[in-house]
Coordinates of C-alpha atoms in Angstrom, one line a residue:
X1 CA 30.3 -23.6 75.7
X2 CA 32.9 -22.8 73.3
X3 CA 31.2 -22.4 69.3
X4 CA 33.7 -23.0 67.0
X5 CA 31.0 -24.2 64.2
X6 CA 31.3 -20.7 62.0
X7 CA 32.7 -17.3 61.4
X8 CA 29.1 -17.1 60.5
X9 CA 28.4 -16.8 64.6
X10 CA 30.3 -13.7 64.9
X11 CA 28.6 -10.6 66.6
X12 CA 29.1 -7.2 66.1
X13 CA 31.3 -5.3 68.4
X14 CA 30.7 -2.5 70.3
X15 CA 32.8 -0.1 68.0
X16 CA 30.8 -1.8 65.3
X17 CA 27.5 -1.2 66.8
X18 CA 28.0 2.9 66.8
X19 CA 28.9 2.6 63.3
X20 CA 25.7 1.3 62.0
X21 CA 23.9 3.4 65.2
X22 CA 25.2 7.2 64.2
X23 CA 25.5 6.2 60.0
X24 CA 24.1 8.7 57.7
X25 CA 21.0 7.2 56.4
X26 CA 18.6 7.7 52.9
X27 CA 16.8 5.9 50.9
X28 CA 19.1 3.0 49.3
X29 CA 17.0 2.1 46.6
X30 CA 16.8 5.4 45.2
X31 CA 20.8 5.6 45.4
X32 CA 20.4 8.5 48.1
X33 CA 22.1 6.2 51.1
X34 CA 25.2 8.3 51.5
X35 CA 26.5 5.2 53.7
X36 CA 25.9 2.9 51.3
X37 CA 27.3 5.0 48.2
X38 CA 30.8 5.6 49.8
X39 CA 30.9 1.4 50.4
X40 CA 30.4 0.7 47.2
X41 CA 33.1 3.6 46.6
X42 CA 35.4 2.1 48.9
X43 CA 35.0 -1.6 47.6
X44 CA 35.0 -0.8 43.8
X45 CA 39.2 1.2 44.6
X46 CA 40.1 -2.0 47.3
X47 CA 39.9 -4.3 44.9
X48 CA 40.7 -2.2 41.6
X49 CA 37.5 -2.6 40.5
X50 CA 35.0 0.4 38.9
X51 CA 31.5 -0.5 40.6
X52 CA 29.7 -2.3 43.5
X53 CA 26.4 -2.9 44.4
X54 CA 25.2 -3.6 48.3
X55 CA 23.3 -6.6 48.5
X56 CA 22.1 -9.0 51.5
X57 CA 24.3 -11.5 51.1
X58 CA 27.2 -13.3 49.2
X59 CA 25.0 -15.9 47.8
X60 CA 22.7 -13.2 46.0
X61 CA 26.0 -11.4 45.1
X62 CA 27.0 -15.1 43.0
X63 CA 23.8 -15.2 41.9
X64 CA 23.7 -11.1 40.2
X65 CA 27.3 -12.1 38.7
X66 CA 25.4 -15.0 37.3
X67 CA 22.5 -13.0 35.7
X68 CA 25.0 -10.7 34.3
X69 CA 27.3 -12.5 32.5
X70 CA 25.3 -15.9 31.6
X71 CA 22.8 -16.6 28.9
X72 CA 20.9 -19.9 29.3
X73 CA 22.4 -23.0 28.4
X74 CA 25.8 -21.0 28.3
X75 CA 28.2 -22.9 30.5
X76 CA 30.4 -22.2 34.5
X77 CA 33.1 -24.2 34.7
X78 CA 35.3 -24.0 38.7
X79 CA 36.1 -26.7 41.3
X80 CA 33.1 -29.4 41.9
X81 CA 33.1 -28.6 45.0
X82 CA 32.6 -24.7 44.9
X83 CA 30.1 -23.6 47.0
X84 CA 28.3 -21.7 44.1
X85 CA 28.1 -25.2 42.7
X86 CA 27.4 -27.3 45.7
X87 CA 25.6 -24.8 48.7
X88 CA 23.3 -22.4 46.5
X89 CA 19.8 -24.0 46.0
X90 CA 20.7 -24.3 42.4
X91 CA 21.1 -20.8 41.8
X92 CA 22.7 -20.9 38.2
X93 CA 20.9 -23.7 37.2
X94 CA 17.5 -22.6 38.2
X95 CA 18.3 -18.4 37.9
X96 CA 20.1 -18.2 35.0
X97 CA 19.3 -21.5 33.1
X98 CA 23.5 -22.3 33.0
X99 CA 25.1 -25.3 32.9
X100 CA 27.9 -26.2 35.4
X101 CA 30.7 -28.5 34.9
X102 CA 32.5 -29.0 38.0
X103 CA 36.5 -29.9 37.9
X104 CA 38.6 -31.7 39.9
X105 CA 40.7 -30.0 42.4
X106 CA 43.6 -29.6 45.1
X107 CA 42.5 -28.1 47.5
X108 CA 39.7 -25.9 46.1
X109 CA 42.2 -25.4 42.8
X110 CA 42.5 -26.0 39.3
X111 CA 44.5 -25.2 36.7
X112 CA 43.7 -23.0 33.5
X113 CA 45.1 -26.1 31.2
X114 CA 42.0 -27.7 32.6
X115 CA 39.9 -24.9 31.8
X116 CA 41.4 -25.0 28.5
X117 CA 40.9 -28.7 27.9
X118 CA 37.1 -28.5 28.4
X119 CA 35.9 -25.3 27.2
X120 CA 33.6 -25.1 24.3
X121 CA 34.5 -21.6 22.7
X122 CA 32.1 -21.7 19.8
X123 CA 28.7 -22.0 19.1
X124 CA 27.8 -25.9 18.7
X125 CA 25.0 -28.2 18.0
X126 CA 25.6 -30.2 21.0
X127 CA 27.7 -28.7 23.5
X128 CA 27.4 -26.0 25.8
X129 CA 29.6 -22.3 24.8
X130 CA 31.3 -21.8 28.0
X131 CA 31.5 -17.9 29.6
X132 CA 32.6 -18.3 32.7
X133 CA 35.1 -19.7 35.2
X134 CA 34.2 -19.6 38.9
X135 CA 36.8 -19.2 41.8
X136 CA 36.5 -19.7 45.4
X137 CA 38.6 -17.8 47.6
X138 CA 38.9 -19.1 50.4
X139 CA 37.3 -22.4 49.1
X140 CA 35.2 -23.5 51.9
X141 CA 34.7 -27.4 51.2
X142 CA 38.9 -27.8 51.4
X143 CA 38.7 -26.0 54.6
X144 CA 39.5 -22.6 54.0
X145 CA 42.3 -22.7 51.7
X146 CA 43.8 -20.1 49.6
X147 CA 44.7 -20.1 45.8
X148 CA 48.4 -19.4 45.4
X149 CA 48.9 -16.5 43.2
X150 CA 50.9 -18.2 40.4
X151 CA 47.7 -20.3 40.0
X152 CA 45.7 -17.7 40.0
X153 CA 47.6 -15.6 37.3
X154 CA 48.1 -19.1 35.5
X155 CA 43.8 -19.5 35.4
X156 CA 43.5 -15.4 34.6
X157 CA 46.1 -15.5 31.6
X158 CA 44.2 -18.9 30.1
X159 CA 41.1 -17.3 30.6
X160 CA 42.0 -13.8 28.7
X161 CA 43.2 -15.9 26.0
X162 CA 40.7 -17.7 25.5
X163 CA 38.1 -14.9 25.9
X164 CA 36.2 -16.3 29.3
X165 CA 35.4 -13.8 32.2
X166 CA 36.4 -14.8 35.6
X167 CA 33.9 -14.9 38.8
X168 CA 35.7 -14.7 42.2
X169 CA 33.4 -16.2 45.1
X170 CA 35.2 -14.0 47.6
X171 CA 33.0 -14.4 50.5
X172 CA 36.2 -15.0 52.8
X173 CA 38.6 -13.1 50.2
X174 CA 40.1 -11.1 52.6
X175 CA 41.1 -13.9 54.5
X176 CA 42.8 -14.9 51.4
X177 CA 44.8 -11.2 50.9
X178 CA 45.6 -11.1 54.6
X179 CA 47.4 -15.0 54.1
X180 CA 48.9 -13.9 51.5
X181 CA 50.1 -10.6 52.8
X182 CA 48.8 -8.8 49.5
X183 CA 46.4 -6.0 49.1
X184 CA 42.8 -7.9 47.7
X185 CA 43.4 -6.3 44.6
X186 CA 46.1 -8.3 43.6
X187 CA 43.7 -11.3 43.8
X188 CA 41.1 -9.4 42.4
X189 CA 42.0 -6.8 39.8
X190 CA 41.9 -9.3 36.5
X191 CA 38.2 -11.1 37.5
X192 CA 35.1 -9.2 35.7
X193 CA 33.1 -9.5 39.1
X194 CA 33.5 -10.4 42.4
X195 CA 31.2 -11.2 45.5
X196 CA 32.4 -10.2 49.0
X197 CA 30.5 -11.2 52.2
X198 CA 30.5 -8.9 55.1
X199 CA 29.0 -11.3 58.2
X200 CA 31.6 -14.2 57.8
X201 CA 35.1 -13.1 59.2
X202 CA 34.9 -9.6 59.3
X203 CA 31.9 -9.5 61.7
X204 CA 29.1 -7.8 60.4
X205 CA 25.2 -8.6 61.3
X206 CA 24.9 -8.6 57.5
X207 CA 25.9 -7.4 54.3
X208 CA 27.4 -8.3 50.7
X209 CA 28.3 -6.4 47.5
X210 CA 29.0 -7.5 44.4
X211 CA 32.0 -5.6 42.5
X212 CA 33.2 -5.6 39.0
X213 CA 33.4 -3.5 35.7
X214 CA 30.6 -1.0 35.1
X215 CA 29.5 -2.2 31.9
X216 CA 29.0 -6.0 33.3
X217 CA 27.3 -5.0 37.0
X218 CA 24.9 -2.1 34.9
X219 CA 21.9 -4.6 34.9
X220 CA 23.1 -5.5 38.4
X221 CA 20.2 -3.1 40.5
X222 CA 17.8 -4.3 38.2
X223 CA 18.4 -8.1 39.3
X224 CA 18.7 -7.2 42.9
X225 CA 15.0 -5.9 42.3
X226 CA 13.9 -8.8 40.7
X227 CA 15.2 -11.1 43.3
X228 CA 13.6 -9.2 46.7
X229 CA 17.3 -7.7 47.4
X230 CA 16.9 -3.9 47.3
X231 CA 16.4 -2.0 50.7
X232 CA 15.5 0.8 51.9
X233 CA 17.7 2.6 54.8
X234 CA 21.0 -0.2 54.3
X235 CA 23.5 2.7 55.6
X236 CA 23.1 0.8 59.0
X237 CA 24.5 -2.4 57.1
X238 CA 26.6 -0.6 55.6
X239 CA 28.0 1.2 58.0
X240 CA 29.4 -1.9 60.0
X241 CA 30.8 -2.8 56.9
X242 CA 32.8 0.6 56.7
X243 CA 33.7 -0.4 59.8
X244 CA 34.7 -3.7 59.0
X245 CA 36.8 -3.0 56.6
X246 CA 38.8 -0.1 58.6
X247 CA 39.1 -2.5 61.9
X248 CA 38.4 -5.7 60.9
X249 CA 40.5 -6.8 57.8
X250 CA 44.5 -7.1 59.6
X251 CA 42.8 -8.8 62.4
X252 CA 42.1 -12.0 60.6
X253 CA 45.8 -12.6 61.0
X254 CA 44.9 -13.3 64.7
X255 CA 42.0 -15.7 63.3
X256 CA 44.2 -17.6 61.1
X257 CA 47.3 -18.0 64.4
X258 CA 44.0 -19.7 66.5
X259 CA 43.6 -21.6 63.9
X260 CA 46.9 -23.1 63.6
X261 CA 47.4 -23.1 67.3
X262 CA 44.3 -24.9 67.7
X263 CA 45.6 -27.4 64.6
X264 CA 48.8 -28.4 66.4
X265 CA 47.4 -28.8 70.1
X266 CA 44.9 -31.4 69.0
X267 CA 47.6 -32.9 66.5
X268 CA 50.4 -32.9 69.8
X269 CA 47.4 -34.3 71.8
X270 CA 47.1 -37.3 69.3
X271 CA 44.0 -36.6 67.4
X272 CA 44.3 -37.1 63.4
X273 CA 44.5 -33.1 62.6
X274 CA 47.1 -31.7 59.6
X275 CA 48.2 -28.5 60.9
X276 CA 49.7 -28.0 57.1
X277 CA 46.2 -27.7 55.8
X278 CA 45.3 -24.8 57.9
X279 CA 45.7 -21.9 55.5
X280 CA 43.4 -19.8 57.4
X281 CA 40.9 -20.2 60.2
X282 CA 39.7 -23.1 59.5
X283 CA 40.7 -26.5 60.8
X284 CA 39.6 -30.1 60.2
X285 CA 39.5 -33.1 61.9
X286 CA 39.0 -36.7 61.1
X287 CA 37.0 -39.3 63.4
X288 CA 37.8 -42.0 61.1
X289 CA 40.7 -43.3 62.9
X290 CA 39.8 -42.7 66.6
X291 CA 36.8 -45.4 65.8
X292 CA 33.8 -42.7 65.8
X293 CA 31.5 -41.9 63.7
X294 CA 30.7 -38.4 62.7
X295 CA 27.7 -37.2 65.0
X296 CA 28.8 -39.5 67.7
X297 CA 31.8 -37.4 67.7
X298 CA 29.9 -34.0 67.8
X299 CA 27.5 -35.3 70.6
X300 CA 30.9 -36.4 72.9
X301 CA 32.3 -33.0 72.0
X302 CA 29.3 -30.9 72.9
X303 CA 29.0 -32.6 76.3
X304 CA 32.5 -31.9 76.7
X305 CA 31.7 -27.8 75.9
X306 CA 32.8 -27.2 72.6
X307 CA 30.5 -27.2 69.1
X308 CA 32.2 -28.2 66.1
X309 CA 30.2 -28.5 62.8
X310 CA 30.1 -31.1 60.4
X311 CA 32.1 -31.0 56.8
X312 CA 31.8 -31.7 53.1
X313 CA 33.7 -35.0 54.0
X314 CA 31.6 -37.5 55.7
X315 CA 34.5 -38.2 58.4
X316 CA 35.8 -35.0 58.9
X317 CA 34.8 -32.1 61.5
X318 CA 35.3 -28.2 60.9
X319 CA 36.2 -25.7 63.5
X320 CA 36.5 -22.2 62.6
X321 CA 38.1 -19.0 64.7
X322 CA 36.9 -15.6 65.0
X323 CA 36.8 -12.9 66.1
X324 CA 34.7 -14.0 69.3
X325 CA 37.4 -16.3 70.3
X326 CA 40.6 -15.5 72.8
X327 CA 43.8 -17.3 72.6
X328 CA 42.3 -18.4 75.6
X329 CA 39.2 -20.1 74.3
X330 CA 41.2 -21.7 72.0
X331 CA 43.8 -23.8 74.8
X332 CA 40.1 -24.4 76.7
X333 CA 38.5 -26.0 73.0
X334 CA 41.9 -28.1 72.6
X335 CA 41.6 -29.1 76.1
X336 CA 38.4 -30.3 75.7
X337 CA 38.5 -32.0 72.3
X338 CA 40.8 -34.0 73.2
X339 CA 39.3 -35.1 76.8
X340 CA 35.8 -35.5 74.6
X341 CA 37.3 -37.6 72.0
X342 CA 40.2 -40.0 74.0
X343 CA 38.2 -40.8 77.1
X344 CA 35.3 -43.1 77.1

């Protein structure tokens, strides 16, 4: 069986594995984790940032950012289909009492004129003061695609003049600075915080920080506390995340080439694929025109040996390569999807 559901189903290699075996280990909450205070070290210089905190996972990160930055009934504005918006339980509504608009986007993207068109800047009688503006990167729901950088610097110059802070959801950011060829700083040096995820991509069992100016992330531990996210001995977390980051960053590139190899043998095999839309390692496919319906399609294609998961879109299918998969694996998984989904 061949899993191409998520980078979420990546294990730990064996380098990994000594890492987080022979780190230096303390007690975390009491900031006396050696591991764990040169990640945050590392992080807070990668992406020209001046703090981090270690959390369990991206989703707490958003959330933290959240608590930081938002007073309730202040407003979020970012793409309606952000996962912050769409896949967190109702974090910001719920945590921090905010209000989120959600805006239309290309794929994951908007602009800063829209930011600019709906943002209430002063206090008002009726209407929501807006804070914040949320970025995905990669946004998931589009299937891993990847803000341009003149977008980016277009939302980051509205949003200095209009005096909002910018969140980046960068739980596959360096996907995005690999795809782009840039260091992540260049993505992330303007935000005021941004959430990175450790067990996607680059591998790890577990793991998250959230990174950002000193003055914003200062009630960050606090939150962490209040939300059941401080630990104890994390070295061992952090320590594949040290890793990560030393091995497992340029690699992607070999994520994101599956991906688009993958993308053009099922479209040169006739299924309805876009190998343009692959911007990283993900790639989507629609049942809608070979006559299937969505689980229909996933039940064929698990017979057939390869596990694909279901999308946003009601017609559409995600696969996802990582590090667990050969250029190999991926010839077998276009073999078989398209054997699965022609015959019969």
């Amino acid at each position: 069986m061949i899993d191409l559901r998520s980078d979420v189903k990546t294990l730990p290699t064996e380098g990994m594995l000594r890492a987080m075996t022979t780190a230096p280990l303390g007690d975390e909450q009491e900031r006396e984790d050696p591991t764990v205070l040169a990640l945050e070290d590392d992080l807070a210089e990668l992406l020209g940032q001046e703090a981090a905190v270690f959390v369990p996972s991206a989703t707490m990160a958003n959330q933290i950012a959240m608590l930081c930055q938002v007073e309730r009934g202040q407003e979020i504005v970012g793409e309606r289909h952000s996962h912050m918006f769409r896949y967190e339980a109702g974090g910001p509504a719920f945590l921090a009492g905010a209000v989120v608009t959600g805006l239309p986007g290309t794929a994951g993207v908007f602009t800063g004129g829209q930011v600019r068109e709906i943002a209430q800047l002063g206090d008002s009688e009726h209407r929501p003061r807006t804070v914040l503006a949320l970025v995905e990167d990669t946004h998931n729901v589009s299937g891993g695609r990847v803000w341009p950088l003149p977008a980016l610097d277009d939302l980051y110059d509205t949003c200095d003049e209009l005096g909002l802070a910018v969140h980046i959801d960068g739980a596959r950011l360096f996907n995005a600075a690999v795809a782009l060829d840039v260091p992540p700083a260049r993505i992330t040096a303007r935000a005021r915080t941004v959430a990175v995820c450790f067990s996607k991509g680059l591998g790890c069992p577990a793991g998250a920080a959230l990174v950002g100016r000193a003055d914003v992330l200062a009630p960050a531990r606090r939150i962490r506390q209040m939300l059941g996210g401080s630990l104890r001995q994390a070295g061992v977390l952090a320590g594949a995340a040290r890793y990560a980051l030393r091995h497992h960053v340029a690699r992607l590139a070999d994520d994101h080439a599956n991906a688009r190899a993958l993308a053009a043998l099922l479209a040169e095999g006739g299924l309805p694929v876009d190998p343009a839309a692959t911007d990283t390692n993900f790639v989507f496919l629609d049942v809608e025109p070979l006559g299937l319906a969505r689980d229909a399609a996933r039940d064929r294609l698990r017979a057939g040996g390869v596990l694909w998961s279901n999308s946003h879109h009601p017609t559409l299918l995600r696969a996802v390569t990582h590090l667990g998969h050969s250029k190999s694996d991926v010839h077998t998984a276009a073999t078989r999807t398209i054997r699965s989904l022609t015959t019969g």
